[in-house]
PDB file of C-alpha atoms and ligand atoms in Angstrom:
ATOM      1  CA  UNK K   1     -47.914 -24.750  30.151  1.00 96.00           C
ATOM      2  CA  UNK K   2     -49.360 -27.912  28.650  1.00 97.00           C
ATOM      3  CA  UNK K   3     -47.611 -28.408  25.337  1.00 97.00           C
ATOM      4  CA  UNK K   4     -48.689 -30.553  22.425  1.00 98.00           C
ATOM      5  CA  UNK K   5     -46.928 -33.637  23.808  1.00 97.00           C
ATOM      6  CA  UNK K   6     -48.999 -33.392  26.973  1.00 97.00           C
ATOM      7  CA  UNK K   7     -52.108 -33.352  24.752  1.00 98.00           C
ATOM      8  CA  UNK K   8     -50.828 -36.411  22.930  1.00 98.00           C
ATOM      9  CA  UNK K   9     -50.168 -38.248  26.224  1.00 97.00           C
ATOM     10  CA  UNK K  10     -53.154 -37.233  28.297  1.00 97.00           C
ATOM     11  CA  UNK K  11     -56.023 -35.581  26.404  1.00 98.00           C
ATOM     12  CA  UNK K  12     -58.898 -38.053  26.474  1.00 98.00           C
ATOM     13  CA  UNK K  13     -61.296 -37.240  23.618  1.00 98.00           C
ATOM     14  CA  UNK K  14     -64.212 -39.257  25.030  1.00 98.00           C
ATOM     15  CA  UNK K  15     -64.046 -37.508  28.386  1.00 98.00           C
ATOM     16  CA  UNK K  16     -63.666 -34.113  26.699  1.00 98.00           C
ATOM     17  CA  UNK K  17     -66.757 -34.708  24.573  1.00 98.00           C
ATOM     18  CA  UNK K  18     -68.789 -35.945  27.539  1.00 97.00           C
ATOM     19  CA  UNK K  19     -67.762 -32.966  29.625  1.00 96.00           C
ATOM     20  CA  UNK K  20     -68.209 -30.131  27.137  1.00 97.00           C
ATOM     21  CA  UNK K  21     -70.320 -31.285  24.213  1.00 98.00           C
ATOM     22  CA  UNK K  22     -73.555 -32.630  25.573  1.00 98.00           C
ATOM     23  CA  UNK K  23     -76.534 -30.296  25.262  1.00 97.00           C
ATOM     24  CA  UNK K  24     -77.150 -30.554  28.992  1.00 95.00           C
ATOM     25  CA  UNK K  25     -75.161 -31.798  31.984  1.00 88.00           C
ATOM     26  CA  UNK K  26     -75.972 -34.640  34.373  1.00 83.00           C
ATOM     27  CA  UNK K  27     -78.161 -32.282  36.426  1.00 88.00           C
ATOM     28  CA  UNK K  28     -80.107 -31.321  33.321  1.00 91.00           C
ATOM     29  CA  UNK K  29     -78.660 -27.806  33.093  1.00 92.00           C
ATOM     30  CA  UNK K  30     -78.391 -26.575  29.499  1.00 95.00           C
ATOM     31  CA  UNK K  31     -74.929 -26.236  27.988  1.00 96.00           C
ATOM     32  CA  UNK K  32     -75.018 -22.499  27.353  1.00 95.00           C
ATOM     33  CA  UNK K  33     -71.335 -22.402  26.362  1.00 96.00           C
ATOM     34  CA  UNK K  34     -71.982 -24.793  23.489  1.00 98.00           C
ATOM     35  CA  UNK K  35     -75.264 -23.203  22.394  1.00 98.00           C
ATOM     36  CA  UNK K  36     -73.724 -19.757  22.432  1.00 98.00           C
ATOM     37  CA  UNK K  37     -70.817 -20.945  20.277  1.00 98.00           C
ATOM     38  CA  UNK K  38     -73.166 -22.678  17.848  1.00 98.00           C
ATOM     39  CA  UNK K  39     -75.160 -19.470  17.465  1.00 98.00           C
ATOM     40  CA  UNK K  40     -71.986 -17.441  16.886  1.00 98.00           C
ATOM     41  CA  UNK K  41     -70.749 -19.898  14.276  1.00 98.00           C
ATOM     42  CA  UNK K  42     -74.140 -19.842  12.570  1.00 98.00           C
ATOM     43  CA  UNK K  43     -74.030 -16.061  12.526  1.00 98.00           C
ATOM     44  CA  UNK K  44     -70.468 -15.870  11.208  1.00 98.00           C
ATOM     45  CA  UNK K  45     -71.012 -18.455   8.490  1.00 98.00           C
ATOM     46  CA  UNK K  46     -74.093 -16.522   7.378  1.00 98.00           C
ATOM     47  CA  UNK K  47     -72.056 -13.379   6.707  1.00 98.00           C
ATOM     48  CA  UNK K  48     -71.989 -12.202   3.149  1.00 97.00           C
ATOM     49  CA  UNK K  49     -68.932 -13.298   1.207  1.00 96.00           C
ATOM     50  CA  UNK K  50     -68.091 -16.139   3.553  1.00 97.00           C
ATOM     51  CA  UNK K  51     -67.987 -19.186   1.347  1.00 98.00           C
ATOM     52  CA  UNK K  52     -65.955 -20.964  -1.278  1.00 98.00           C
ATOM     53  CA  UNK K  53     -64.431 -24.294  -2.193  1.00 98.00           C
ATOM     54  CA  UNK K  54     -62.208 -25.275   0.679  1.00 98.00           C
ATOM     55  CA  UNK K  55     -62.117 -24.784   4.417  1.00 98.00           C
ATOM     56  CA  UNK K  56     -59.369 -25.933   6.774  1.00 99.00           C
ATOM     57  CA  UNK K  57     -60.244 -26.486  10.434  1.00 99.00           C
ATOM     58  CA  UNK K  58     -57.138 -26.051  12.583  1.00 98.00           C
ATOM     59  CA  UNK K  59     -57.009 -27.863  15.930  1.00 98.00           C
ATOM     60  CA  UNK K  60     -60.306 -29.602  15.321  1.00 98.00           C
ATOM     61  CA  UNK K  61     -59.953 -31.884  18.334  1.00 98.00           C
ATOM     62  CA  UNK K  62     -62.533 -34.687  18.389  1.00 98.00           C
ATOM     63  CA  UNK K  63     -65.405 -32.282  17.615  1.00 99.00           C
ATOM     64  CA  UNK K  64     -67.631 -31.459  14.650  1.00 98.00           C
ATOM     65  CA  UNK K  65     -69.931 -28.754  16.089  1.00 99.00           C
ATOM     66  CA  UNK K  66     -67.710 -26.043  14.581  1.00 99.00           C
ATOM     67  CA  UNK K  67     -68.283 -27.444  11.082  1.00 99.00           C
ATOM     68  CA  UNK K  68     -72.063 -27.670  11.127  1.00 98.00           C
ATOM     69  CA  UNK K  69     -72.816 -24.208   9.770  1.00 98.00           C
ATOM     70  CA  UNK K  70     -69.508 -24.033   7.883  1.00 98.00           C
ATOM     71  CA  UNK K  71     -70.381 -27.071   5.760  1.00 98.00           C
ATOM     72  CA  UNK K  72     -73.281 -25.162   4.183  1.00 98.00           C
ATOM     73  CA  UNK K  73     -70.847 -22.657   2.667  1.00 98.00           C
ATOM     74  CA  UNK K  74     -67.853 -24.753   1.588  1.00 98.00           C
ATOM     75  CA  UNK K  75     -67.507 -27.728  -0.705  1.00 98.00           C
ATOM     76  CA  UNK K  76     -64.527 -29.464   0.881  1.00 98.00           C
ATOM     77  CA  UNK K  77     -63.231 -29.525   4.420  1.00 99.00           C
ATOM     78  CA  UNK K  78     -59.844 -30.577   5.756  1.00 99.00           C
ATOM     79  CA  UNK K  79     -59.571 -31.083   9.506  1.00 99.00           C
ATOM     80  CA  UNK K  80     -56.244 -30.820  11.334  1.00 99.00           C
ATOM     81  CA  UNK K  81     -55.172 -31.703  14.855  1.00 98.00           C
ATOM     82  CA  UNK K  82     -51.996 -32.569  16.690  1.00 98.00           C
ATOM     83  CA  UNK K  83     -53.092 -35.640  18.597  1.00 98.00           C
ATOM     84  CA  UNK K  84     -53.659 -39.074  17.139  1.00 98.00           C
ATOM     85  CA  UNK K  85     -56.532 -39.900  19.483  1.00 98.00           C
ATOM     86  CA  UNK K  86     -58.495 -36.754  18.585  1.00 98.00           C
ATOM     87  CA  UNK K  87     -58.163 -37.367  14.858  1.00 98.00           C
ATOM     88  CA  UNK K  88     -59.133 -40.981  15.429  1.00 98.00           C
ATOM     89  CA  UNK K  89     -62.237 -39.996  17.423  1.00 98.00           C
ATOM     90  CA  UNK K  90     -63.278 -37.600  14.671  1.00 98.00           C
ATOM     91  CA  UNK K  91     -62.768 -40.297  12.020  1.00 98.00           C
ATOM     92  CA  UNK K  92     -64.969 -42.612  14.031  1.00 98.00           C
ATOM     93  CA  UNK K  93     -67.879 -40.219  13.677  1.00 98.00           C
ATOM     94  CA  UNK K  94     -67.096 -39.457  10.042  1.00 98.00           C
ATOM     95  CA  UNK K  95     -67.165 -43.167   9.226  1.00 98.00           C
ATOM     96  CA  UNK K  96     -70.304 -43.634  11.274  1.00 97.00           C
ATOM     97  CA  UNK K  97     -68.575 -46.315  13.333  1.00 98.00           C
ATOM     98  CA  UNK K  98     -70.191 -47.961  16.320  1.00 95.00           C
ATOM     99  CA  UNK K  99     -69.281 -46.175  19.554  1.00 95.00           C
ATOM    100  CA  UNK K 100     -68.799 -42.770  17.936  1.00 98.00           C
ATOM    101  CA  UNK K 101     -69.978 -39.752  19.926  1.00 98.00           C
ATOM    102  CA  UNK K 102     -73.646 -38.907  19.429  1.00 98.00           C
ATOM    103  CA  UNK K 103     -73.727 -35.436  17.894  1.00 98.00           C
ATOM    104  CA  UNK K 104     -77.396 -35.650  16.925  1.00 98.00           C
ATOM    105  CA  UNK K 105     -78.750 -33.250  19.591  1.00 98.00           C
ATOM    106  CA  UNK K 106     -76.127 -30.696  18.579  1.00 98.00           C
ATOM    107  CA  UNK K 107     -76.837 -31.159  14.871  1.00 98.00           C
ATOM    108  CA  UNK K 108     -80.561 -30.776  15.573  1.00 98.00           C
ATOM    109  CA  UNK K 109     -79.943 -27.549  17.428  1.00 98.00           C
ATOM    110  CA  UNK K 110     -77.989 -26.093  14.498  1.00 98.00           C
ATOM    111  CA  UNK K 111     -80.605 -27.294  12.013  1.00 98.00           C
ATOM    112  CA  UNK K 112     -83.203 -25.498  14.095  1.00 98.00           C
ATOM    113  CA  UNK K 113     -81.150 -22.285  13.934  1.00 98.00           C
ATOM    114  CA  UNK K 114     -80.952 -22.759  10.182  1.00 98.00           C
ATOM    115  CA  UNK K 115     -84.691 -23.203   9.912  1.00 98.00           C
ATOM    116  CA  UNK K 116     -85.550 -26.912  10.028  1.00 98.00           C
ATOM    117  CA  UNK K 117     -84.700 -29.176  12.943  1.00 98.00           C
ATOM    118  CA  UNK K 118     -85.796 -32.215  10.941  1.00 98.00           C
ATOM    119  CA  UNK K 119     -82.869 -31.883   8.537  1.00 98.00           C
ATOM    120  CA  UNK K 120     -80.320 -33.236  11.021  1.00 98.00           C
ATOM    121  CA  UNK K 121     -79.697 -36.535   9.201  1.00 98.00           C
ATOM    122  CA  UNK K 122     -79.214 -34.733   5.906  1.00 98.00           C
ATOM    123  CA  UNK K 123     -76.721 -32.362   7.491  1.00 98.00           C
ATOM    124  CA  UNK K 124     -74.790 -35.198   9.088  1.00 98.00           C
ATOM    125  CA  UNK K 125     -74.517 -36.880   5.724  1.00 98.00           C
ATOM    126  CA  UNK K 126     -73.479 -33.651   4.038  1.00 98.00           C
ATOM    127  CA  UNK K 127     -70.748 -33.028   6.587  1.00 98.00           C
ATOM    128  CA  UNK K 128     -69.467 -36.607   6.415  1.00 98.00           C
ATOM    129  CA  UNK K 129     -69.105 -36.251   2.652  1.00 98.00           C
ATOM    130  CA  UNK K 130     -67.414 -32.880   2.789  1.00 98.00           C
ATOM    131  CA  UNK K 131     -64.637 -33.731   5.228  1.00 98.00           C
ATOM    132  CA  UNK K 132     -62.051 -35.127   2.812  1.00 98.00           C
ATOM    133  CA  UNK K 133     -58.966 -35.399   4.986  1.00 98.00           C
ATOM    134  CA  UNK K 134     -58.053 -35.494   8.648  1.00 98.00           C
ATOM    135  CA  UNK K 135     -54.360 -34.704   9.061  1.00 98.00           C
ATOM    136  CA  UNK K 136     -51.788 -34.145  11.744  1.00 98.00           C
ATOM    137  CA  UNK K 137     -50.712 -30.577  12.334  1.00 98.00           C
ATOM    138  CA  UNK K 138     -48.634 -28.503  14.678  1.00 98.00           C
ATOM    139  CA  UNK K 139     -49.493 -24.809  14.759  1.00 98.00           C
ATOM    140  CA  UNK K 140     -46.052 -23.973  16.139  1.00 98.00           C
ATOM    141  CA  UNK K 141     -44.462 -25.051  12.840  1.00 98.00           C
ATOM    142  CA  UNK K 142     -44.006 -22.661   9.910  1.00 98.00           C
ATOM    143  CA  UNK K 143     -45.843 -25.213   7.777  1.00 98.00           C
ATOM    144  CA  UNK K 144     -48.308 -26.688  10.294  1.00 98.00           C
ATOM    145  CA  UNK K 145     -48.955 -29.782   8.159  1.00 98.00           C
ATOM    146  CA  UNK K 146     -45.294 -30.513   7.365  1.00 98.00           C
ATOM    147  CA  UNK K 147     -44.296 -32.713   5.500  1.00 98.00           C
ATOM    148  CA  UNK K 148     -47.635 -32.300   3.688  1.00 98.00           C
ATOM    149  CA  UNK K 149     -48.156 -29.026   1.795  1.00 98.00           C
ATOM    150  CA  UNK K 150     -51.799 -28.086   1.416  1.00 98.00           C
ATOM    151  CA  UNK K 151     -52.984 -25.751  -1.311  1.00 98.00           C
ATOM    152  CA  UNK K 152     -54.152 -22.499   0.286  1.00 98.00           C
ATOM    153  CA  UNK K 153     -57.819 -22.639   1.294  1.00 98.00           C
ATOM    154  CA  UNK K 154     -60.660 -20.144   0.997  1.00 98.00           C
ATOM    155  CA  UNK K 155     -61.176 -20.162   4.731  1.00 98.00           C
ATOM    156  CA  UNK K 156     -59.469 -21.293   7.906  1.00 98.00           C
ATOM    157  CA  UNK K 157     -61.447 -21.991  11.008  1.00 99.00           C
ATOM    158  CA  UNK K 158     -60.045 -22.477  14.479  1.00 99.00           C
ATOM    159  CA  UNK K 159     -62.017 -22.938  17.669  1.00 99.00           C
ATOM    160  CA  UNK K 160     -60.479 -23.046  21.137  1.00 98.00           C
ATOM    161  CA  UNK K 161     -57.113 -24.192  19.826  1.00 98.00           C
ATOM    162  CA  UNK K 162     -54.505 -21.432  19.672  1.00 98.00           C
ATOM    163  CA  UNK K 163     -55.047 -20.255  23.234  1.00 98.00           C
ATOM    164  CA  UNK K 164     -54.443 -23.838  24.338  1.00 98.00           C
ATOM    165  CA  UNK K 165     -51.485 -24.443  22.028  1.00 98.00           C
ATOM    166  CA  UNK K 166     -49.512 -21.246  22.686  1.00 98.00           C
ATOM    167  CA  UNK K 167     -47.484 -20.534  25.789  1.00 98.00           C
ATOM    168  CA  UNK K 168     -47.292 -16.759  25.375  1.00 98.00           C
ATOM    169  CA  UNK K 169     -48.437 -13.919  23.147  1.00 98.00           C
ATOM    170  CA  UNK K 170     -45.373 -14.210  20.896  1.00 98.00           C
ATOM    171  CA  UNK K 171     -46.187 -17.872  20.270  1.00 98.00           C
ATOM    172  CA  UNK K 172     -49.845 -16.947  19.644  1.00 98.00           C
ATOM    173  CA  UNK K 173     -48.846 -14.386  17.033  1.00 98.00           C
ATOM    174  CA  UNK K 174     -46.431 -16.766  15.377  1.00 98.00           C
ATOM    175  CA  UNK K 175     -49.095 -19.533  15.302  1.00 98.00           C
ATOM    176  CA  UNK K 176     -51.533 -17.088  13.699  1.00 98.00           C
ATOM    177  CA  UNK K 177     -48.949 -16.335  11.014  1.00 98.00           C
ATOM    178  CA  UNK K 178     -48.357 -20.051  10.483  1.00 98.00           C
ATOM    179  CA  UNK K 179     -52.020 -20.899  10.051  1.00 98.00           C
ATOM    180  CA  UNK K 180     -52.603 -17.648   8.164  1.00 98.00           C
ATOM    181  CA  UNK K 181     -50.387 -18.999   5.390  1.00 98.00           C
ATOM    182  CA  UNK K 182     -52.908 -21.827   4.893  1.00 98.00           C
ATOM    183  CA  UNK K 183     -55.495 -19.378   3.537  1.00 98.00           C
ATOM    184  CA  UNK K 184     -55.469 -17.563   0.189  1.00 98.00           C
ATOM    185  CA  UNK K 185     -55.111 -13.798   0.026  1.00 98.00           C
ATOM    186  CA  UNK K 186     -58.710 -12.581   0.113  1.00 98.00           C
ATOM    187  CA  UNK K 187     -59.760 -15.654   2.074  1.00 98.00           C
ATOM    188  CA  UNK K 188     -61.194 -15.675   5.590  1.00 98.00           C
ATOM    189  CA  UNK K 189     -60.186 -16.595   9.095  1.00 98.00           C
ATOM    190  CA  UNK K 190     -62.991 -17.583  11.474  1.00 99.00           C
ATOM    191  CA  UNK K 191     -62.085 -17.941  15.138  1.00 98.00           C
ATOM    192  CA  UNK K 192     -63.737 -18.731  18.433  1.00 98.00           C
ATOM    193  CA  UNK K 193     -61.415 -17.948  21.351  1.00 98.00           C
ATOM    194  CA  UNK K 194     -61.892 -17.881  25.106  1.00 98.00           C
ATOM    195  CA  UNK K 195     -60.891 -14.694  26.926  1.00 98.00           C
ATOM    196  CA  UNK K 196     -59.126 -14.338  30.285  1.00 98.00           C
ATOM    197  CA  UNK K 197     -58.982 -18.070  30.750  1.00 98.00           C
ATOM    198  CA  UNK K 198     -55.891 -19.567  32.340  1.00 98.00           C
ATOM    199  CA  UNK K 199     -56.995 -23.193  32.591  1.00 98.00           C
ATOM    200  CA  UNK K 200     -59.688 -25.696  31.801  1.00 98.00           C
ATOM    201  CA  UNK K 201     -60.082 -29.068  33.402  1.00 98.00           C
ATOM    202  CA  UNK K 202     -61.861 -32.344  32.819  1.00 97.00           C
ATOM    203  CA  UNK K 203     -61.330 -35.941  33.801  1.00 96.00           C
ATOM    204  CA  UNK K 204     -59.136 -34.769  36.744  1.00 96.00           C
ATOM    205  CA  UNK K 205     -56.660 -33.171  34.354  1.00 97.00           C
ATOM    206  CA  UNK K 206     -55.831 -29.527  33.982  1.00 98.00           C
ATOM    207  CA  UNK K 207     -54.806 -27.879  30.714  1.00 98.00           C
ATOM    208  CA  UNK K 208     -53.267 -24.439  30.578  1.00 98.00           C
ATOM    209  CA  UNK K 209     -54.642 -21.603  28.511  1.00 98.00           C
ATOM    210  CA  UNK K 210     -53.052 -18.367  27.361  1.00 98.00           C
ATOM    211  CA  UNK K 211     -54.857 -15.503  29.110  1.00 98.00           C
ATOM    212  CA  UNK K 212     -56.101 -13.266  26.305  1.00 98.00           C
ATOM    213  CA  UNK K 213     -58.007 -10.002  26.083  1.00 98.00           C
ATOM    214  CA  UNK K 214     -60.140  -9.046  23.123  1.00 98.00           C
ATOM    215  CA  UNK K 215     -57.712  -6.367  21.883  1.00 98.00           C
ATOM    216  CA  UNK K 216     -54.761  -8.776  22.127  1.00 98.00           C
ATOM    217  CA  UNK K 217     -56.496 -11.227  19.796  1.00 98.00           C
ATOM    218  CA  UNK K 218     -57.644  -8.536  17.377  1.00 98.00           C
ATOM    219  CA  UNK K 219     -54.213  -6.948  17.241  1.00 98.00           C
ATOM    220  CA  UNK K 220     -52.499 -10.297  16.739  1.00 98.00           C
ATOM    221  CA  UNK K 221     -54.909 -11.142  13.912  1.00 98.00           C
ATOM    222  CA  UNK K 222     -54.218  -7.790  12.273  1.00 98.00           C
ATOM    223  CA  UNK K 223     -50.468  -8.124  12.597  1.00 98.00           C
ATOM    224  CA  UNK K 224     -50.659 -11.610  11.079  1.00 98.00           C
ATOM    225  CA  UNK K 225     -51.918  -9.909   7.929  1.00 98.00           C
ATOM    226  CA  UNK K 226     -55.688  -9.962   8.373  1.00 98.00           C
ATOM    227  CA  UNK K 227     -58.335  -7.254   8.528  1.00 98.00           C
ATOM    228  CA  UNK K 228     -60.950  -7.888  11.224  1.00 98.00           C
ATOM    229  CA  UNK K 229     -64.442  -7.841   9.696  1.00 98.00           C
ATOM    230  CA  UNK K 230     -66.556  -9.059  12.576  1.00 98.00           C
ATOM    231  CA  UNK K 231     -65.866  -9.387  16.257  1.00 98.00           C
ATOM    232  CA  UNK K 232     -68.249 -10.108  19.081  1.00 98.00           C
ATOM    233  CA  UNK K 233     -67.725 -10.883  22.747  1.00 98.00           C
ATOM    234  CA  UNK K 234     -70.107 -12.926  24.791  1.00 97.00           C
ATOM    235  CA  UNK K 235     -69.811 -13.185  28.567  1.00 97.00           C
ATOM    236  CA  UNK K 236     -69.164 -16.537  30.181  1.00 95.00           C
ATOM    237  CA  UNK K 237     -70.961 -16.774  33.481  1.00 89.00           C
ATOM    238  CA  UNK K 238     -68.716 -17.334  36.497  1.00 89.00           C
ATOM    239  CA  UNK K 239     -69.127 -20.267  38.823  1.00 90.00           C
ATOM    240  CA  UNK K 240     -67.948 -23.045  36.558  1.00 93.00           C
ATOM    241  CA  UNK K 241     -65.422 -25.174  38.429  1.00 93.00           C
ATOM    242  CA  UNK K 242     -64.033 -26.586  35.181  1.00 95.00           C
ATOM    243  CA  UNK K 243     -62.569 -23.297  33.925  1.00 97.00           C
ATOM    244  CA  UNK K 244     -61.872 -19.651  34.811  1.00 97.00           C
ATOM    245  CA  UNK K 245     -62.946 -18.440  31.368  1.00 97.00           C
ATOM    246  CA  UNK K 246     -64.642 -15.011  31.471  1.00 97.00           C
ATOM    247  CA  UNK K 247     -65.839 -14.469  27.935  1.00 98.00           C
ATOM    248  CA  UNK K 248     -65.823 -15.861  24.428  1.00 98.00           C
ATOM    249  CA  UNK K 249     -64.686 -13.971  21.361  1.00 98.00           C
ATOM    250  CA  UNK K 250     -66.016 -14.783  17.907  1.00 98.00           C
ATOM    251  CA  UNK K 251     -64.105 -13.202  15.077  1.00 98.00           C
ATOM    252  CA  UNK K 252     -64.003 -13.103  11.281  1.00 99.00           C
ATOM    253  CA  UNK K 253     -61.078 -11.573   9.443  1.00 98.00           C
ATOM    254  CA  UNK K 254     -60.029 -11.324   5.823  1.00 98.00           C
ATOM    255  CA  UNK K 255     -56.499 -11.888   4.591  1.00 98.00           C
TER     256      UNK K 255
HETATM  257  N1  SAH G   1     -61.521 -27.357  18.260  1.00 71.91           N
HETATM  258  C1  SAH G   1     -61.969 -28.249  19.318  1.00 71.91           C
HETATM  259  C2  SAH G   1     -60.823 -28.722  20.224  1.00 71.91           C
HETATM  260  C3  SAH G   1     -60.205 -27.678  21.122  1.00 71.91           C
HETATM  261  S1  SAH G   1     -59.174 -28.416  22.379  1.00 71.91           S
HETATM  262  C4  SAH G   1     -63.086 -27.576  20.083  1.00 71.91           C
HETATM  263  O1  SAH G   1     -63.551 -26.516  19.666  1.00 71.91           O
HETATM  264  O2  SAH G   1     -63.539 -28.124  21.093  1.00 71.91           O
HETATM  265  C5  SAH G   1     -57.579 -27.886  21.869  1.00 71.91           C
HETATM  266  C6  SAH G   1     -57.038 -28.701  20.714  1.00 71.91           C
HETATM  267  O3  SAH G   1     -55.777 -28.157  20.322  1.00 71.91           O
HETATM  268  C7  SAH G   1     -56.773 -30.175  21.037  1.00 71.91           C
HETATM  269  O4  SAH G   1     -57.454 -30.976  20.117  1.00 71.91           O
HETATM  270  C8  SAH G   1     -55.263 -30.329  20.872  1.00 71.91           C
HETATM  271  O5  SAH G   1     -54.887 -31.591  20.345  1.00 71.91           O
HETATM  272  C9  SAH G   1     -54.932 -29.220  19.919  1.00 71.91           C
HETATM  273  N2  SAH G   1     -53.536 -28.762  19.989  1.00 71.91           N
HETATM  274  C10 SAH G   1     -52.795 -28.509  21.090  1.00 71.91           C
HETATM  275  N3  SAH G   1     -51.563 -28.102  20.741  1.00 71.91           N
HETATM  276  C11 SAH G   1     -51.530 -28.084  19.372  1.00 71.91           C
HETATM  277  C12 SAH G   1     -50.542 -27.753  18.408  1.00 71.91           C
HETATM  278  N4  SAH G   1     -49.318 -27.345  18.764  1.00 71.91           N
HETATM  279  N5  SAH G   1     -50.863 -27.846  17.095  1.00 71.91           N
HETATM  280  C13 SAH G   1     -52.103 -28.245  16.720  1.00 71.91           C
HETATM  281  N6  SAH G   1     -53.075 -28.576  17.588  1.00 71.91           N
HETATM  282  C14 SAH G   1     -52.791 -28.498  18.899  1.00 71.91           C
END
């Protein structure tokens, strides 16, 4: 099990982004994993009732793709992650610093889903304005942002984090309860989770993943005090040497 300290020591945000967040790989093959997740996020953030003032993204990593549709529905965003280097990489993009990852092709793709590919620059600006804080968090703690206490948000979002951060189902459930407390009663939880994955690898490093089934995630979400409103599984085609992931679950629940 690769715990948070291993992430802090050895997770390289640049390599992660290059490996998983380009629209196509070095052989020109399209990144279906990313496009599928972008479409799911677009769909979930188009659901009726999903919107409000504040959204908290838990385990944001160095990425922004998960916020592109979300930022159309919320006024303020707070991003949380355990590792310093991931928060730093995210800040680089937010501050438009030289050397930041180029998200433009991804932003264009989402703008196209939303109806106008040409609006990518506008969306980038909107997102940069809406992300107000980038803070350290640990989902294994009762208050993940301790010593900071955040006011409960209208929505929490978490993509590909809890299955990486939790060593077993008990830890997964407890992490869901911890992050669940960050959202108001009546607020939403939006999750993208890989199913039946035990590892993912990049840059010659392997990270462990809690092997989850759809019903395990849904039941954990329910027992953390949420009612599942939307849940959809998409297959992940075998043959990827970087991971043994079999499917991806997109889920919306209401506290
Ligand atoms: N959300 C991003 C990153 C997923 S990678 C994406 O969709 O690509 C998994 C992330 O979980 C990493 O950024 C890692 O730093 C974070 N993480 C691992 N253990 C954690 C913990 N205990 N608390 C909070 N974040 C953790």
